[in-house]
């Protein structure tokens, strides 16, 4: 018979995948002799079995045996006070193999009944504490197991505090808390979901609810955001309760062995006296910095400091640990590798390597490559910024500017319109994960630097200000008030996540500065990188910026982006309207001059490095005004608008992205190809005359047949005979081109995979429209992830591998790169690193591509070794 339950002493040697991260950490701390309350762990296999079959044979017999063991270790009886001892109460917590802070469910004080409250009050001599524990259990159990909204309990608590004229829970009396708890009981009874007073029924309900929480919407959203597999399941930790709400000599806290926002070495965290752990994490009350313990409990502070150092040495990583102090005695409840900002991740990795705690190779592997753009976030220009109207705590660095929103739904609306949003909440809960992910910044009225909002914002790389106590937020009304100022949905806010300042409207920002520690980490990484890294850049500024980030050239310069400037668009429209050769020649001549100067500036910025120029790709209708605008002007008598409307009608297509664009347009209107290529070749020629070393390459988009490539190359060769040849290549972005790569390769010098279009065509979906259903597809498990964000290995990856293998077989000198948006996404880079010569990413993702490529090289070396 399978085994599903393990005491801490029985679980040594079992993996994180079996015990979950929380259980694994508890076992390690217990083995190290640290003060951990007795506990047992239900494995992830039990969760998976429960979710598949609805029950786990033999599980409850194992649970009863483990509870009996806890009774023996604590000298208490589960749910019953005997011989003057308090009843044994337990916490029931989720613990997935991968850290998912706050995404699943926890229940504290489990095992209490009305009789148990009396026994607990007598044993502790503290009736207030006993009723406080019971009302917390009722609220947690009511929400997690019985399905009541958390707001119902919070509203009753807030109303009671208002009647008593107090601000915090700690100011309520025993009688107040008894009234509150009995009210909760009556409410649950009235709604048809009575609270079970039998401790064993409570335990079974709680364990099954924690299993089910693996599938709750916020947990699934979190897994989708972070690419966590759906089939891991969660372990459940059942642990003897220790109490931080027994008085002023008790409390609860969260500590970090290093600052999770900056990476600075040293104990960092928060403590809340006379409270339970959920108060800190949920941000219900704003805690005080751990350093304050030095004022009234210096011995406790030194003990926590020593334990923090021990944890970091043992796990060889920055740890985030939770603890409770019960009447002056310290207990550790959890440890895990702490969530951190990109800035902190780099600093921690480099400094740990320099301290000898980890190797340089481990340091390179420790930093999440996709998080590096967070280092490049702009900051508030504090010299030019006005005085902030509101001050909170700096929870996640960087500047965020956007429209105030007060709900997930509002954040989704603004994101759908391409508008930046700042999520404003009293405090965030795990239910807010969608809005937090979509928002450019997060602002909360309550909570500290280790609250849910702070931890999740740092993990997401979103600037955040928390604990702005002067802020009053009314989410249902879509407004907030602070310092006499009302903020409505849509009002503009700027957050400074580095100082905690909040500004009305937009304030001046400054570009992020390069980090010396990042440069050091990348220097350690470079020897392990085989894959080249170029940039997608269309302007001299982008080219210069990308080069500063370490780009080794430009892998995609999109020429159509040069045509949209105000002085150029009229000439493109004249080209579209040209009725005679003379009119077409005049338009092309003007565009040629613009293109040549653009190319010169970009080639100059990338002097000595390759610059791959993609010839015109989009359909011509994209250069015309919107249809409705043209129609209105034409009806008003505008002759030019009338002409453009007639031409737009002629160019109109049912599916223009699969229509007259790319190589099809260039072959049937070859004058455009000749103009663009001549501009590129003359730009390079003039730069050579200046003594520079331009290295242009030309690329034809959207081919589907070797004959298209053959014809385009023939047109190019006419100019190569005049100016000299340059590398000629094509984008592989249609499935047919990938399948015929062996026939296309002998005609070109390089392939560049345009994975944006290749993904769209392979899946038969539009990147522009798929947002309406793809998130739901991922939630339902139909797709493991969004293939427009991360390269699909099974389908698109197979096309890519086939094209590379057949292309190189037919042309051994063929260079192969990737220039779609996937080229700057770490998991996609790791996938293609063994196959390609280079990847190309947007300038701010060049750092991601460099680090991801090095990490892929390191892992490949380890696998080979």
Tab-separated table of N, CA and C in Angstrom, residues 73-188:
chain	number	residue	atom	x	y	z
A	73	UNK	N	4.291	13.885	21.163
A	73	UNK	CA	5.410	14.830	21.165
A	73	UNK	C	5.100	16.102	21.939
A	74	UNK	N	3.820	16.487	21.982
A	74	UNK	CA	3.457	17.758	22.621
A	74	UNK	C	2.862	17.585	24.015
A	75	UNK	N	2.415	16.371	24.332
A	75	UNK	CA	1.737	16.159	25.615
A	75	UNK	C	0.343	16.745	25.648
A	76	UNK	N	-0.251	16.979	24.497
A	76	UNK	CA	-1.598	17.547	24.404
A	76	UNK	C	-2.485	16.601	23.609
A	77	UNK	N	-3.809	16.721	23.783
A	77	UNK	CA	-4.772	15.928	23.025
A	77	UNK	C	-5.412	16.796	21.951
A	78	UNK	N	-5.539	16.215	20.764
A	78	UNK	CA	-6.073	16.973	19.632
A	78	UNK	C	-7.505	17.407	19.914
A	79	UNK	N	-7.717	18.726	19.951
A	79	UNK	CA	-9.051	19.291	20.113
A	79	UNK	C	-9.610	19.212	21.508
A	80	UNK	N	-8.885	18.604	22.464
A	80	UNK	CA	-9.429	18.443	23.818
A	80	UNK	C	-8.371	18.854	24.847
A	81	UNK	N	-8.791	19.646	25.799
A	81	UNK	CA	-7.904	19.984	26.896
A	81	UNK	C	-8.064	18.977	28.022
A	82	UNK	N	-6.959	18.361	28.467
A	82	UNK	CA	-7.017	17.366	29.530
A	82	UNK	C	-5.950	17.673	30.569
A	83	UNK	N	-6.301	17.471	31.844
A	83	UNK	CA	-5.345	17.641	32.921
A	83	UNK	C	-4.777	19.044	33.016
A	84	UNK	N	-5.569	20.028	32.648
A	84	UNK	CA	-5.106	21.404	32.722
A	84	UNK	C	-4.274	21.854	31.542
A	85	UNK	N	-3.957	20.911	30.631
A	85	UNK	CA	-3.181	21.277	29.437
A	85	UNK	C	-4.129	21.833	28.373
A	86	UNK	N	-3.648	22.739	27.552
A	86	UNK	CA	-4.500	23.238	26.451
A	86	UNK	C	-4.667	22.155	25.401
A	87	UNK	N	-5.695	22.239	24.595
A	87	UNK	CA	-5.858	21.266	23.512
A	87	UNK	C	-4.758	21.422	22.465
A	88	UNK	N	-4.452	20.319	21.786
A	88	UNK	CA	-3.546	20.399	20.642
A	88	UNK	C	-4.322	20.984	19.468
A	89	UNK	N	-3.848	22.113	18.979
A	89	UNK	CA	-4.403	22.710	17.763
A	89	UNK	C	-3.337	22.640	16.686
A	90	UNK	N	-3.764	22.621	15.438
A	90	UNK	CA	-2.802	22.500	14.339
A	90	UNK	C	-3.072	23.553	13.277
A	91	UNK	N	-2.033	23.837	12.504
A	91	UNK	CA	-2.202	24.607	11.268
A	91	UNK	C	-2.182	23.628	10.110
A	92	UNK	N	-2.910	23.935	9.074
A	92	UNK	CA	-2.936	23.122	7.856
A	92	UNK	C	-2.553	24.044	6.712
A	93	UNK	N	-1.385	23.763	6.115
A	93	UNK	CA	-0.832	24.680	5.107
A	93	UNK	C	-0.481	23.946	3.825
A	94	UNK	N	-0.648	24.623	2.734
A	94	UNK	CA	-0.208	24.092	1.449
A	94	UNK	C	1.296	24.288	1.315
A	95	UNK	N	1.900	23.511	0.436
A	95	UNK	CA	3.330	23.666	0.191
A	95	UNK	C	3.721	22.990	-1.105
A	96	UNK	N	3.636	23.713	-2.222
A	96	UNK	CA	3.969	23.135	-3.525
A	96	UNK	C	5.485	22.968	-3.668
A	97	UNK	N	5.945	22.106	-4.575
A	97	UNK	CA	7.386	21.953	-4.796
A	97	UNK	C	8.059	23.240	-5.268
A	98	UNK	N	7.292	24.095	-5.958
A	98	UNK	CA	7.795	25.393	-6.405
A	98	UNK	C	7.072	26.464	-5.607
A	99	UNK	N	7.830	27.436	-5.105
A	99	UNK	CA	7.231	28.468	-4.252
A	99	UNK	C	6.149	29.234	-5.000
A	100	UNK	N	4.960	29.304	-4.386
A	100	UNK	CA	3.821	30.036	-4.943
A	100	UNK	C	3.204	30.858	-3.818
A	101	UNK	N	3.879	31.905	-3.354
A	101	UNK	CA	3.464	32.588	-2.119
A	101	UNK	C	2.031	33.105	-2.161
A	102	UNK	N	1.231	32.625	-1.205
A	102	UNK	CA	-0.125	33.132	-1.044
A	102	UNK	C	-1.127	32.609	-2.044
A	103	UNK	N	-0.718	31.736	-2.952
A	103	UNK	CA	-1.640	31.334	-4.017
A	103	UNK	C	-2.619	30.249	-3.567
A	104	UNK	N	-2.209	29.452	-2.575
A	104	UNK	CA	-3.107	28.398	-2.099
A	104	UNK	C	-3.499	28.687	-0.648
A	105	UNK	N	-4.081	27.722	0.014
A	105	UNK	CA	-4.792	28.058	1.246
A	105	UNK	C	-4.109	27.543	2.506
A	106	UNK	N	-4.372	28.260	3.614
A	106	UNK	CA	-3.847	27.950	4.935
A	106	UNK	C	-4.969	28.125	5.952
A	107	UNK	N	-4.994	27.254	6.954
A	107	UNK	CA	-5.944	27.386	8.056
A	107	UNK	C	-5.173	27.231	9.362
A	108	UNK	N	-5.364	28.164	10.270
A	108	UNK	CA	-4.702	28.141	11.575
A	108	UNK	C	-5.707	27.793	12.680
A	109	UNK	N	-5.171	27.343	13.822
A	109	UNK	CA	-5.959	27.095	15.046
A	109	UNK	C	-6.962	25.969	14.884
A	110	UNK	N	-6.706	25.075	13.951
A	110	UNK	CA	-7.685	24.031	13.658
A	110	UNK	C	-7.760	23.035	14.816
A	111	UNK	N	-8.974	22.616	15.149
A	111	UNK	CA	-9.218	21.698	16.259
A	111	UNK	C	-10.016	22.338	17.370
A	112	UNK	N	-10.262	23.647	17.300
A	112	UNK	CA	-11.003	24.345	18.348
A	112	UNK	C	-12.510	24.129	18.206
A	113	UNK	N	-13.154	23.986	19.331
A	113	UNK	CA	-14.617	23.975	19.409
A	113	UNK	C	-15.008	24.904	20.544
A	114	UNK	N	-16.308	25.026	20.819
A	114	UNK	CA	-16.723	25.885	21.930
A	114	UNK	C	-16.144	25.370	23.255
A	115	UNK	N	-16.145	24.027	23.436
A	115	UNK	CA	-15.534	23.464	24.642
A	115	UNK	C	-14.032	23.718	24.646
A	116	UNK	N	-13.415	23.609	23.461
A	116	UNK	CA	-11.976	23.822	23.368
A	116	UNK	C	-11.577	25.244	23.696
A	117	UNK	N	-12.448	26.209	23.359
A	117	UNK	CA	-12.157	27.606	23.687
A	117	UNK	C	-12.041	27.760	25.206
A	118	UNK	N	-12.956	27.121	25.926
A	118	UNK	CA	-12.914	27.196	27.383
A	118	UNK	C	-11.649	26.568	27.927
A	119	UNK	N	-11.285	25.386	27.388
A	119	UNK	CA	-10.072	24.698	27.859
A	119	UNK	C	-8.832	25.531	27.560
A	120	UNK	N	-8.816	26.163	26.396
A	120	UNK	CA	-7.665	26.980	26.025
A	120	UNK	C	-7.567	28.215	26.914
A	121	UNK	N	-8.715	28.812	27.241
A	121	UNK	CA	-8.722	29.997	28.101
A	121	UNK	C	-8.220	29.638	29.501
A	122	UNK	N	-8.685	28.472	30.027
A	122	UNK	CA	-8.256	28.072	31.375
A	122	UNK	C	-6.765	27.742	31.414
A	123	UNK	N	-6.296	27.044	30.369
A	123	UNK	CA	-4.896	26.612	30.379
A	123	UNK	C	-3.937	27.790	30.242
A	124	UNK	N	-4.341	28.796	29.505
A	124	UNK	CA	-3.453	29.945	29.275
A	124	UNK	C	-3.745	31.103	30.213
A	125	UNK	N	-4.908	31.041	30.895
A	125	UNK	CA	-5.302	32.158	31.731
A	125	UNK	C	-5.615	33.400	30.921
A	126	UNK	N	-6.010	33.200	29.638
A	126	UNK	CA	-6.172	34.334	28.730
A	126	UNK	C	-7.408	34.120	27.853
A	127	UNK	N	-8.597	34.430	28.357
A	127	UNK	CA	-9.821	34.236	27.551
A	127	UNK	C	-9.795	35.033	26.243
A	128	UNK	N	-9.205	36.217	26.281
A	128	UNK	CA	-9.163	37.025	25.050
A	128	UNK	C	-8.429	36.285	23.940
A	129	UNK	N	-7.298	35.698	24.284
A	129	UNK	CA	-6.528	34.928	23.303
A	129	UNK	C	-7.353	33.761	22.757
A	130	UNK	N	-8.059	33.044	23.626
A	130	UNK	CA	-8.823	31.869	23.197
A	130	UNK	C	-9.905	32.253	22.197
A	131	UNK	N	-10.653	33.320	22.484
A	131	UNK	CA	-11.698	33.740	21.541
A	131	UNK	C	-11.095	34.323	20.270
A	132	UNK	N	-9.944	34.967	20.372
A	132	UNK	CA	-9.264	35.490	19.185
A	132	UNK	C	-8.874	34.337	18.259
A	133	UNK	N	-8.333	33.256	18.850
A	133	UNK	CA	-7.952	32.090	18.047
A	133	UNK	C	-9.176	31.475	17.366
A	134	UNK	N	-10.313	31.415	18.093
A	134	UNK	CA	-11.509	30.787	17.539
A	134	UNK	C	-12.097	31.615	16.402
A	135	UNK	N	-12.156	32.943	16.577
A	135	UNK	CA	-12.750	33.755	15.507
A	135	UNK	C	-11.868	33.701	14.253
A	136	UNK	N	-10.553	33.582	14.423
A	136	UNK	CA	-9.661	33.447	13.261
A	136	UNK	C	-9.915	32.122	12.544
A	137	UNK	N	-10.046	31.041	13.325
A	137	UNK	CA	-10.343	29.738	12.719
A	137	UNK	C	-11.649	29.794	11.937
A	138	UNK	N	-12.689	30.378	12.544
A	138	UNK	CA	-13.986	30.440	11.865
A	138	UNK	C	-13.897	31.197	10.547
A	139	UNK	N	-13.166	32.310	10.532
A	139	UNK	CA	-13.053	33.108	9.309
A	139	UNK	C	-12.267	32.353	8.238
A	140	UNK	N	-11.134	31.745	8.631
A	140	UNK	CA	-10.330	31.019	7.646
A	140	UNK	C	-11.071	29.797	7.122
A	141	UNK	N	-11.637	29.021	8.040
A	141	UNK	CA	-12.346	27.805	7.634
A	141	UNK	C	-13.573	28.170	6.806
A	142	UNK	N	-14.260	29.221	7.242
A	142	UNK	CA	-15.454	29.643	6.501
A	142	UNK	C	-15.141	30.009	5.071
A	143	UNK	N	-14.003	30.675	4.864
A	143	UNK	CA	-13.626	31.066	3.510
A	143	UNK	C	-13.081	29.887	2.720
A	144	UNK	N	-12.083	29.188	3.279
A	144	UNK	CA	-11.338	28.171	2.530
A	144	UNK	C	-12.159	26.910	2.303
A	145	UNK	N	-12.857	26.448	3.334
A	145	UNK	CA	-13.546	25.157	3.235
A	145	UNK	C	-15.024	25.324	2.902
A	146	UNK	N	-15.672	26.301	3.530
A	146	UNK	CA	-17.122	26.427	3.375
A	146	UNK	C	-17.536	27.386	2.270
A	147	UNK	N	-16.557	28.114	1.695
A	147	UNK	CA	-16.845	28.901	0.505
A	147	UNK	C	-17.452	30.263	0.725
A	148	UNK	N	-17.407	30.779	1.960
A	148	UNK	CA	-17.929	32.120	2.200
A	148	UNK	C	-16.890	33.152	1.764
A	149	UNK	N	-17.368	34.330	1.344
A	149	UNK	CA	-16.454	35.398	0.943
A	149	UNK	C	-15.712	35.944	2.156
A	150	UNK	N	-14.403	36.196	2.005
A	150	UNK	CA	-13.605	36.728	3.114
A	150	UNK	C	-14.145	38.075	3.574
A	151	UNK	N	-14.715	38.851	2.635
A	151	UNK	CA	-15.199	40.189	2.971
A	151	UNK	C	-16.310	40.145	4.024
A	152	UNK	N	-17.079	39.061	4.054
A	152	UNK	CA	-18.167	38.961	5.032
A	152	UNK	C	-17.609	39.016	6.450
A	153	UNK	N	-16.543	38.266	6.689
A	153	UNK	CA	-15.934	38.244	8.025
A	153	UNK	C	-15.237	39.573	8.316
A	154	UNK	N	-14.566	40.115	7.307
A	154	UNK	CA	-13.849	41.375	7.498
A	154	UNK	C	-14.826	42.519	7.774
A	155	UNK	N	-15.963	42.506	7.090
A	155	UNK	CA	-16.964	43.566	7.315
A	155	UNK	C	-17.510	43.520	8.741
A	156	UNK	N	-17.762	42.316	9.258
A	156	UNK	CA	-18.261	42.195	10.627
A	156	UNK	C	-17.204	42.661	11.634
A	157	UNK	N	-15.948	42.320	11.365
A	157	UNK	CA	-14.860	42.757	12.240
A	157	UNK	C	-14.717	44.276	12.197
A	158	UNK	N	-14.752	44.845	10.997
A	158	UNK	CA	-14.618	46.301	10.860
A	158	UNK	C	-15.763	47.027	11.550
A	159	UNK	N	-16.963	46.489	11.407
A	159	UNK	CA	-18.127	47.121	12.048
A	159	UNK	C	-17.995	47.099	13.565
A	160	UNK	N	-17.483	45.981	14.116
A	160	UNK	CA	-17.300	45.892	15.564
A	160	UNK	C	-16.240	46.885	16.041
A	161	UNK	N	-15.141	46.999	15.292
A	161	UNK	CA	-14.100	47.957	15.673
A	161	UNK	C	-14.650	49.377	15.639
A	162	UNK	N	-15.472	49.655	14.632
A	162	UNK	CA	-16.057	51.002	14.534
A	162	UNK	C	-16.977	51.276	15.730
A	163	UNK	N	-17.784	50.286	16.138
A	163	UNK	CA	-18.675	50.471	17.288
A	163	UNK	C	-17.889	50.697	18.571
A	164	UNK	N	-16.763	50.015	18.687
A	164	UNK	CA	-15.952	50.150	19.905
A	164	UNK	C	-14.997	51.340	19.834
A	165	UNK	N	-14.894	51.972	18.665
A	165	UNK	CA	-14.020	53.126	18.529
A	165	UNK	C	-12.542	52.777	18.585
A	166	UNK	N	-12.155	51.613	18.063
A	166	UNK	CA	-10.749	51.190	18.069
A	166	UNK	C	-10.277	50.997	16.633
A	167	UNK	N	-8.946	51.015	16.436
A	167	UNK	CA	-8.374	50.902	15.082
A	167	UNK	C	-7.946	49.478	14.752
A	168	UNK	N	-7.434	48.737	15.755
A	168	UNK	CA	-6.850	47.429	15.460
A	168	UNK	C	-7.563	46.321	16.205
A	169	UNK	N	-7.377	45.088	15.721
A	169	UNK	CA	-7.962	43.909	16.360
A	169	UNK	C	-7.462	43.772	17.802
A	170	UNK	N	-6.194	44.137	18.015
A	170	UNK	CA	-5.579	43.932	19.327
A	170	UNK	C	-6.271	44.724	20.430
A	171	UNK	N	-7.037	45.754	20.046
A	171	UNK	CA	-7.712	46.591	21.042
A	171	UNK	C	-9.076	46.053	21.442
A	172	UNK	N	-9.535	44.994	20.789
A	172	UNK	CA	-10.828	44.407	21.139
A	172	UNK	C	-10.686	43.527	22.375
A	173	UNK	N	-11.726	43.497	23.206
A	173	UNK	CA	-11.710	42.724	24.444
A	173	UNK	C	-12.115	41.278	24.186
A	174	UNK	N	-11.961	40.437	25.228
A	174	UNK	CA	-12.396	39.039	25.136
A	174	UNK	C	-13.881	38.971	24.815
A	175	UNK	N	-14.668	39.832	25.473
A	175	UNK	CA	-16.120	39.830	25.232
A	175	UNK	C	-16.439	40.220	23.789
A	176	UNK	N	-15.688	41.202	23.265
A	176	UNK	CA	-15.886	41.603	21.865
A	176	UNK	C	-15.627	40.428	20.929
A	177	UNK	N	-14.527	39.719	21.174
A	177	UNK	CA	-14.146	38.622	20.285
A	177	UNK	C	-15.098	37.443	20.427
A	178	UNK	N	-15.621	37.206	21.620
A	178	UNK	CA	-16.630	36.164	21.801
A	178	UNK	C	-17.880	36.513	21.000
A	179	UNK	N	-18.316	37.771	21.084
A	179	UNK	CA	-19.485	38.228	20.310
A	179	UNK	C	-19.249	38.020	18.813
A	180	UNK	N	-18.050	38.369	18.364
A	180	UNK	CA	-17.714	38.242	16.948
A	180	UNK	C	-17.734	36.775	16.517
A	181	UNK	N	-17.099	35.893	17.323
A	181	UNK	CA	-17.021	34.481	16.966
A	181	UNK	C	-18.405	33.845	16.932
A	182	UNK	N	-19.224	34.133	17.903
A	182	UNK	CA	-20.575	33.557	17.917
A	182	UNK	C	-21.399	34.072	16.744
A	183	UNK	N	-21.157	35.330	16.356
A	183	UNK	CA	-21.819	35.874	15.177
A	183	UNK	C	-21.397	35.152	13.912
A	184	UNK	N	-20.110	34.840	13.806
A	184	UNK	CA	-19.621	34.055	12.660
A	184	UNK	C	-20.313	32.694	12.615
A	185	UNK	N	-20.402	32.027	13.794
A	185	UNK	CA	-21.039	30.708	13.847
A	185	UNK	C	-22.487	30.775	13.370
A	186	UNK	N	-23.217	31.771	13.860
A	186	UNK	CA	-24.626	31.910	13.463
A	186	UNK	C	-24.752	32.193	11.977
A	187	UNK	N	-23.858	33.014	11.457
A	187	UNK	CA	-23.918	33.350	10.030
A	187	UNK	C	-23.700	32.109	9.172
A	188	UNK	N	-22.687	31.300	9.512
A	188	UNK	CA	-22.406	30.106	8.721
A	188	UNK	C	-23.554	29.108	8.808
